[in-house]
CSV table of C-alpha atoms in Angstrom, one decimal:
chain,number,residue,atom,x,y,z
A,8,UNK,CA,-20.4,-15.9,16.6
A,9,UNK,CA,-20.0,-17.7,13.2
A,10,UNK,CA,-18.2,-20.2,15.3
A,11,UNK,CA,-20.0,-20.9,17.8
A,12,UNK,CA,-23.6,-21.4,15.0
A,13,UNK,CA,-24.3,-24.2,13.5
A,14,UNK,CA,-22.7,-25.8,10.4
A,15,UNK,CA,-26.0,-25.5,9.4
A,16,UNK,CA,-27.0,-22.1,10.0
A,17,UNK,CA,-23.6,-20.8,8.4
A,18,UNK,CA,-24.6,-22.9,5.6
A,19,UNK,CA,-27.6,-21.2,4.9
A,20,UNK,CA,-26.5,-17.8,5.9
A,21,UNK,CA,-24.0,-18.2,3.1
A,22,UNK,CA,-26.3,-19.1,0.5
A,23,UNK,CA,-28.6,-16.1,1.0
A,24,UNK,CA,-25.1,-13.9,1.1
A,25,UNK,CA,-24.4,-15.2,-2.6
A,26,UNK,CA,-27.5,-16.7,-3.7
A,27,UNK,CA,-27.0,-13.4,-6.7
A,28,UNK,CA,-27.4,-13.3,-10.6
A,29,UNK,CA,-24.7,-14.9,-11.8
A,30,UNK,CA,-23.0,-12.4,-13.5
A,31,UNK,CA,-23.0,-10.1,-10.4
A,32,UNK,CA,-22.5,-13.1,-8.2
A,33,UNK,CA,-18.6,-13.2,-10.6
A,34,UNK,CA,-18.2,-9.6,-10.2
A,35,UNK,CA,-18.6,-10.0,-6.1
A,36,UNK,CA,-17.4,-12.6,-5.1
A,37,UNK,CA,-13.6,-13.0,-7.3
A,38,UNK,CA,-10.7,-13.9,-4.5
A,39,UNK,CA,-8.4,-10.4,-4.1
A,40,UNK,CA,-5.3,-10.4,-2.6
A,41,UNK,CA,-3.5,-11.6,-4.8
A,42,UNK,CA,-1.2,-8.5,-3.8
A,43,UNK,CA,2.7,-9.0,-3.8
A,44,UNK,CA,4.5,-5.3,-2.6
A,45,UNK,CA,7.6,-6.0,-4.8
A,46,UNK,CA,11.2,-4.6,-4.6
A,47,UNK,CA,10.8,-0.8,-4.2
A,48,UNK,CA,12.5,0.0,-7.3
A,49,UNK,CA,11.7,3.0,-9.5
A,50,UNK,CA,9.0,2.0,-12.1
A,51,UNK,CA,7.6,0.8,-9.0
A,52,UNK,CA,6.7,3.4,-7.3
A,53,UNK,CA,6.0,4.9,-10.6
A,54,UNK,CA,3.1,2.3,-11.2
A,55,UNK,CA,2.3,3.8,-6.9
A,56,UNK,CA,2.4,7.1,-7.7
A,57,UNK,CA,0.2,7.4,-11.1
A,58,UNK,CA,-2.7,5.5,-8.9
A,59,UNK,CA,-2.0,8.6,-5.7
A,60,UNK,CA,-2.3,10.8,-8.4
A,61,UNK,CA,-5.9,9.2,-10.1
A,62,UNK,CA,-7.5,9.1,-6.2
A,63,UNK,CA,-6.0,13.3,-5.7
A,64,UNK,CA,-7.5,14.1,-9.3
A,65,UNK,CA,-11.0,12.1,-8.4
A,66,UNK,CA,-10.8,13.8,-5.4
A,67,UNK,CA,-10.6,10.9,-3.7
A,68,UNK,CA,-11.9,11.9,0.4
A,69,UNK,CA,-14.1,10.0,2.5
A,70,UNK,CA,-16.7,13.0,2.3
A,71,UNK,CA,-17.1,12.8,-1.7
A,72,UNK,CA,-16.8,9.0,-1.9
A,73,UNK,CA,-20.1,8.8,1.4
A,74,UNK,CA,-22.0,10.9,-1.5
A,75,UNK,CA,-21.3,9.1,-4.3
A,76,UNK,CA,-21.8,6.0,-2.8
A,77,UNK,CA,-25.0,6.9,-1.8
A,78,UNK,CA,-26.2,9.2,-5.1
A,79,UNK,CA,-25.8,5.3,-6.4
A,80,UNK,CA,-27.6,3.3,-4.2
A,81,UNK,CA,-30.3,6.6,-3.8
A,82,UNK,CA,-30.2,6.7,0.2
A,83,UNK,CA,-28.2,6.2,2.6
A,84,UNK,CA,-26.0,2.9,2.7
A,85,UNK,CA,-23.9,3.3,5.8
A,86,UNK,CA,-24.9,5.1,8.8
A,87,UNK,CA,-21.6,5.3,11.4
A,88,UNK,CA,-19.7,7.9,10.8
A,89,UNK,CA,-16.9,7.1,10.8
A,90,UNK,CA,-17.6,3.0,9.3
A,91,UNK,CA,-14.3,0.7,8.5
A,92,UNK,CA,-12.5,-1.1,5.5
A,93,UNK,CA,-14.7,-3.9,7.0
A,94,UNK,CA,-17.9,-1.7,6.6
A,95,UNK,CA,-17.2,-0.8,2.8
A,96,UNK,CA,-16.8,-4.4,1.9
A,97,UNK,CA,-19.2,-5.9,3.2
A,98,UNK,CA,-21.3,-3.1,0.6
A,99,UNK,CA,-20.6,-5.8,-2.8
A,100,UNK,CA,-22.8,-8.0,-0.5
A,101,UNK,CA,-25.8,-5.3,-0.4
A,102,UNK,CA,-25.6,-3.2,-3.3
A,103,UNK,CA,-27.7,-3.2,-6.2
A,104,UNK,CA,-26.8,-4.5,-9.6
A,105,UNK,CA,-28.2,-0.7,-10.8
A,106,UNK,CA,-26.2,1.7,-8.1
A,107,UNK,CA,-22.7,-0.7,-9.3
A,108,UNK,CA,-23.5,0.1,-12.9
A,109,UNK,CA,-24.0,3.7,-12.2
A,110,UNK,CA,-20.5,3.9,-10.0
A,111,UNK,CA,-19.4,2.8,-13.0
A,112,UNK,CA,-20.6,6.0,-14.9
A,113,UNK,CA,-17.8,8.6,-13.9
A,114,UNK,CA,-13.8,8.6,-12.5
A,115,UNK,CA,-15.1,9.0,-8.2
A,116,UNK,CA,-17.2,5.8,-8.8
A,117,UNK,CA,-15.1,3.5,-10.5
A,118,UNK,CA,-12.5,4.3,-8.5
A,119,UNK,CA,-14.5,3.5,-5.6
A,120,UNK,CA,-16.5,0.7,-6.4
A,121,UNK,CA,-12.5,-1.5,-7.3
A,122,UNK,CA,-10.8,-0.3,-4.9
A,123,UNK,CA,-13.3,0.3,-2.1
A,124,UNK,CA,-16.0,-2.2,-2.0
A,125,UNK,CA,-13.6,-5.0,-4.1
A,126,UNK,CA,-15.6,-5.4,-7.1
A,127,UNK,CA,-14.2,-6.1,-10.9
A,128,UNK,CA,-15.2,-3.5,-12.4
A,129,UNK,CA,-15.0,-2.6,-16.3
A,130,UNK,CA,-11.5,-2.7,-17.9
A,131,UNK,CA,-13.0,0.6,-20.3
A,132,UNK,CA,-13.9,2.7,-16.9
A,133,UNK,CA,-10.7,1.3,-15.7
A,134,UNK,CA,-9.0,3.2,-18.2
A,135,UNK,CA,-11.0,6.7,-18.2
A,136,UNK,CA,-10.7,7.2,-14.7
A,137,UNK,CA,-7.2,5.9,-14.5
A,138,UNK,CA,-5.8,6.1,-18.1
A,139,UNK,CA,-4.8,3.6,-20.4
A,140,UNK,CA,-1.3,3.7,-19.4
A,141,UNK,CA,-1.7,3.5,-15.4
A,142,UNK,CA,-4.2,1.0,-15.8
A,143,UNK,CA,-1.6,-0.9,-17.8
A,144,UNK,CA,1.3,0.0,-15.5
A,145,UNK,CA,-0.8,-1.6,-12.7
A,146,UNK,CA,-1.6,-4.7,-14.1
A,147,UNK,CA,2.2,-5.2,-14.4
A,148,UNK,CA,2.3,-4.4,-11.0
A,149,UNK,CA,0.0,-6.6,-10.4
A,150,UNK,CA,-2.1,-4.1,-7.9
A,151,UNK,CA,-5.1,-5.1,-10.6
A,152,UNK,CA,-6.3,-8.8,-11.2
A,153,UNK,CA,-7.6,-9.1,-14.4
A,154,UNK,CA,-11.1,-11.0,-14.0
A,155,UNK,CA,-12.2,-13.2,-16.9
A,156,UNK,CA,-16.2,-12.3,-17.4
A,157,UNK,CA,-19.0,-13.6,-20.0
A,158,UNK,CA,-19.8,-9.4,-21.0
A,159,UNK,CA,-15.9,-8.7,-21.5
A,160,UNK,CA,-12.8,-8.3,-19.6
A,161,UNK,CA,-12.8,-6.5,-15.7
A,162,UNK,CA,-10.1,-5.8,-13.0
A,163,UNK,CA,-9.8,-6.0,-9.0
A,164,UNK,CA,-8.3,-4.0,-7.4
A,165,UNK,CA,-6.0,-6.5,-5.1
A,166,UNK,CA,-5.7,-3.8,-2.8
A,167,UNK,CA,-8.4,-1.4,-0.7
A,168,UNK,CA,-8.0,1.9,-0.6
A,169,UNK,CA,-9.6,3.4,2.7
A,170,UNK,CA,-10.5,7.1,2.6
A,171,UNK,CA,-9.2,8.1,6.3
A,172,UNK,CA,-9.8,11.8,7.1
A,173,UNK,CA,-11.2,14.5,4.2
A,174,UNK,CA,-8.1,13.4,2.0
A,175,UNK,CA,-6.0,11.2,3.4
A,176,UNK,CA,-6.5,7.4,1.7
A,177,UNK,CA,-4.1,3.7,3.9
A,178,UNK,CA,-3.7,1.0,1.6
A,179,UNK,CA,-4.2,-1.6,3.1
A,180,UNK,CA,-5.1,-5.8,2.6
A,181,UNK,CA,-8.6,-6.7,1.8
A,182,UNK,CA,-10.6,-7.8,5.8
A,183,UNK,CA,-12.0,-11.1,3.9
A,184,UNK,CA,-11.6,-12.6,0.6
A,185,UNK,CA,-7.5,-13.3,1.0
A,186,UNK,CA,-5.8,-15.2,-0.9
A,187,UNK,CA,-2.7,-15.2,2.3
A,188,UNK,CA,-1.9,-17.1,4.5
A,189,UNK,CA,-3.2,-14.9,7.5
A,190,UNK,CA,-0.2,-15.1,9.2
A,191,UNK,CA,1.0,-12.8,5.5
A,192,UNK,CA,-1.7,-10.0,5.4
A,193,UNK,CA,-1.9,-6.8,6.3
A,194,UNK,CA,-4.8,-5.9,8.6
A,195,UNK,CA,-7.6,-3.2,6.8
A,196,UNK,CA,-8.4,-0.2,9.0
A,197,UNK,CA,-11.0,-1.0,11.7
A,198,UNK,CA,-12.9,0.3,14.5
A,199,UNK,CA,-10.4,0.7,16.9
A,200,UNK,CA,-7.4,2.1,14.4
A,201,UNK,CA,-9.7,4.7,13.7
A,202,UNK,CA,-9.9,5.9,16.9
A,203,UNK,CA,-7.2,5.8,17.8
A,204,UNK,CA,-6.6,8.2,14.6
A,205,UNK,CA,-8.7,10.3,15.4
A,206,UNK,CA,-8.7,10.7,19.3
A,207,UNK,CA,-4.7,10.7,19.3
A,208,UNK,CA,-3.9,14.5,19.9
A,209,UNK,CA,-2.0,15.9,16.4
A,210,UNK,CA,1.6,16.1,17.2
A,211,UNK,CA,3.3,19.5,17.6
A,212,UNK,CA,4.2,20.5,13.8
A,213,UNK,CA,8.0,19.4,13.5
A,214,UNK,CA,7.4,16.6,16.0
A,215,UNK,CA,9.8,13.8,15.8
A,216,UNK,CA,7.2,10.4,15.9
A,217,UNK,CA,7.2,6.4,16.2
A,218,UNK,CA,4.6,4.1,15.2
A,219,UNK,CA,4.7,0.7,16.7
A,220,UNK,CA,3.2,-2.1,15.7
A,221,UNK,CA,2.5,-0.4,12.5
A,222,UNK,CA,0.8,-2.3,10.0
A,223,UNK,CA,0.3,-0.6,7.2
A,224,UNK,CA,0.6,2.6,8.4
A,225,UNK,CA,-2.2,4.3,9.4
A,226,UNK,CA,-1.1,6.5,12.1
A,227,UNK,CA,2.0,7.3,11.1
A,228,UNK,CA,0.8,8.3,8.1
A,229,UNK,CA,-2.0,10.6,10.0
A,230,UNK,CA,1.1,12.5,12.3
A,231,UNK,CA,2.9,13.3,9.2
A,232,UNK,CA,-0.8,14.7,7.4
A,233,UNK,CA,-1.3,17.1,10.5
A,234,UNK,CA,2.7,18.2,10.3
A,235,UNK,CA,4.8,15.5,12.4
A,236,UNK,CA,9.1,16.2,10.2
A,237,UNK,CA,9.7,12.3,10.7
A,238,UNK,CA,8.0,9.1,11.5
A,239,UNK,CA,10.0,5.9,12.5
A,240,UNK,CA,7.2,3.1,11.6
A,241,UNK,CA,8.1,-0.5,13.3
A,242,UNK,CA,6.7,-4.0,12.7
A,243,UNK,CA,8.0,-7.4,12.9
A,244,UNK,CA,6.1,-8.7,9.1
A,245,UNK,CA,8.3,-6.8,5.7
A,246,UNK,CA,4.4,-7.4,3.8
A,247,UNK,CA,3.4,-4.4,5.9
A,248,UNK,CA,6.5,-2.2,5.8
A,249,UNK,CA,6.2,-2.5,1.9
A,250,UNK,CA,2.7,-0.8,2.5
A,251,UNK,CA,3.5,1.6,5.1
A,252,UNK,CA,5.6,2.7,1.8
A,253,UNK,CA,3.4,2.5,-0.7
A,254,UNK,CA,0.9,5.3,2.1
A,255,UNK,CA,4.1,7.4,2.9
A,256,UNK,CA,4.5,8.1,-1.5
A,257,UNK,CA,0.6,8.7,-1.1
A,258,UNK,CA,0.7,10.9,2.2
A,259,UNK,CA,4.0,12.0,-0.5
A,260,UNK,CA,1.7,12.9,-3.3
A,261,UNK,CA,-0.7,14.6,-1.7
A,262,UNK,CA,1.3,17.4,-0.7
A,263,UNK,CA,2.7,16.2,2.8
A,264,UNK,CA,6.3,16.4,2.9
A,265,UNK,CA,8.3,14.2,5.9
A,266,UNK,CA,11.1,11.8,6.8
A,267,UNK,CA,10.6,8.5,6.6
A,268,UNK,CA,12.5,5.5,8.1
A,269,UNK,CA,10.6,2.1,8.4
A,270,UNK,CA,11.9,-0.7,10.2
A,271,UNK,CA,11.9,-4.7,10.6
A,272,UNK,CA,11.7,-5.3,14.7
A,273,UNK,CA,10.1,-6.7,17.6
A,274,UNK,CA,8.6,-3.9,19.1
A,275,UNK,CA,8.8,-4.9,22.5
A,276,UNK,CA,12.5,-4.9,22.1
A,277,UNK,CA,12.8,-1.2,23.2
A,278,UNK,CA,15.9,-1.2,22.9
A,279,UNK,CA,16.9,-2.0,19.6
A,280,UNK,CA,14.2,0.1,18.7
A,281,UNK,CA,16.2,3.1,19.6
A,282,UNK,CA,19.8,2.1,18.8
A,283,UNK,CA,18.4,1.5,14.9
A,284,UNK,CA,16.1,4.2,14.6
A,285,UNK,CA,19.8,6.3,15.4
A,286,UNK,CA,19.4,6.8,19.5
A,287,UNK,CA,17.3,9.9,19.2
A,288,UNK,CA,13.8,10.7,21.8
A,289,UNK,CA,10.8,10.9,20.0
A,290,UNK,CA,8.0,13.5,20.8
A,291,UNK,CA,5.3,10.7,20.6
A,292,UNK,CA,4.6,7.5,20.4
A,293,UNK,CA,2.0,6.1,18.9
A,294,UNK,CA,1.5,2.4,19.8
A,295,UNK,CA,-1.6,-0.1,17.7
A,296,UNK,CA,-0.2,-4.0,19.1
A,297,UNK,CA,-2.0,-6.8,18.6
A,298,UNK,CA,-5.3,-8.1,21.2
A,299,UNK,CA,-6.7,-10.8,20.3
A,300,UNK,CA,-6.7,-13.2,22.8
A,301,UNK,CA,-5.6,-16.4,20.7
A,302,UNK,CA,-5.5,-14.8,17.5
A,303,UNK,CA,-3.8,-16.5,14.3
A,304,UNK,CA,-3.4,-13.8,12.6
A,305,UNK,CA,0.5,-11.6,12.6
A,306,UNK,CA,-2.1,-8.3,13.0
A,307,UNK,CA,-4.4,-9.8,15.9
A,308,UNK,CA,-2.3,-12.9,17.7
A,309,UNK,CA,-1.9,-10.9,21.7
A,310,UNK,CA,-0.9,-14.5,22.8
A,311,UNK,CA,-3.9,-16.2,25.2
A,312,UNK,CA,-4.9,-13.7,27.3
A,313,UNK,CA,-4.4,-10.7,24.5
A,314,UNK,CA,-1.8,-9.2,26.5
A,315,UNK,CA,1.5,-10.8,24.9
């Protein structure tokens, strides 16, 4: 719709969105996705483990998050039963300064503001929510990005932590304001991903699951949380598979254990996938492939007609 709108209308919309108090605008408009998953070594894994443990301690789950944001805003701010990652990210443009300040008064609110809504929060608030050592470790790992503002140092979350079901959390890139080339970004949790997670029958306990075109791994992680014995994640993107590792680790830190394998190959080459997965049959196959006709990003490029 914006692409078809006159340039003057787009300019007016942007001006309305960002005609904010200067300091608040800096908090809201910071470009975020500088996160680069490094090689999967032990120091990096420890930093991510601390983050997942902090989320668990703060009760960072779908219902608790919604209640906390509504309390800060003084009313219901999202009316969808299952808002998408973009829905949460767009709250940064509508929440008042008072609501954002209220979120920073406790651990859950601080984590929601930083990693779900996507605004810069005070370093002191993050230290209370995560601990001083964890905050420093996450900054070194690139999960937290420093923002220079007049009222003291603030930090942005370089990835979005999206509560899918109950306390199941998925890390993705942000839905907008990315510094990445569109071809590299890992899709935030959208409506179609949520619908598949909600509507797909739970796998039988002990099932072997194949997650094709896995992206952030949301479908496979939900399957692990529901009792699957193993999940094989398949994608052409190294970055997507790095996010899958992050999310599987989060699943393990919440006590949901299972075997995971990560394969970088084209999901259309079924024989290659089967051979590299050990040649054994799968009980469940999940797939949310690119379907946007003419899409430019890796996660959306469905060819000229959306079927390629």
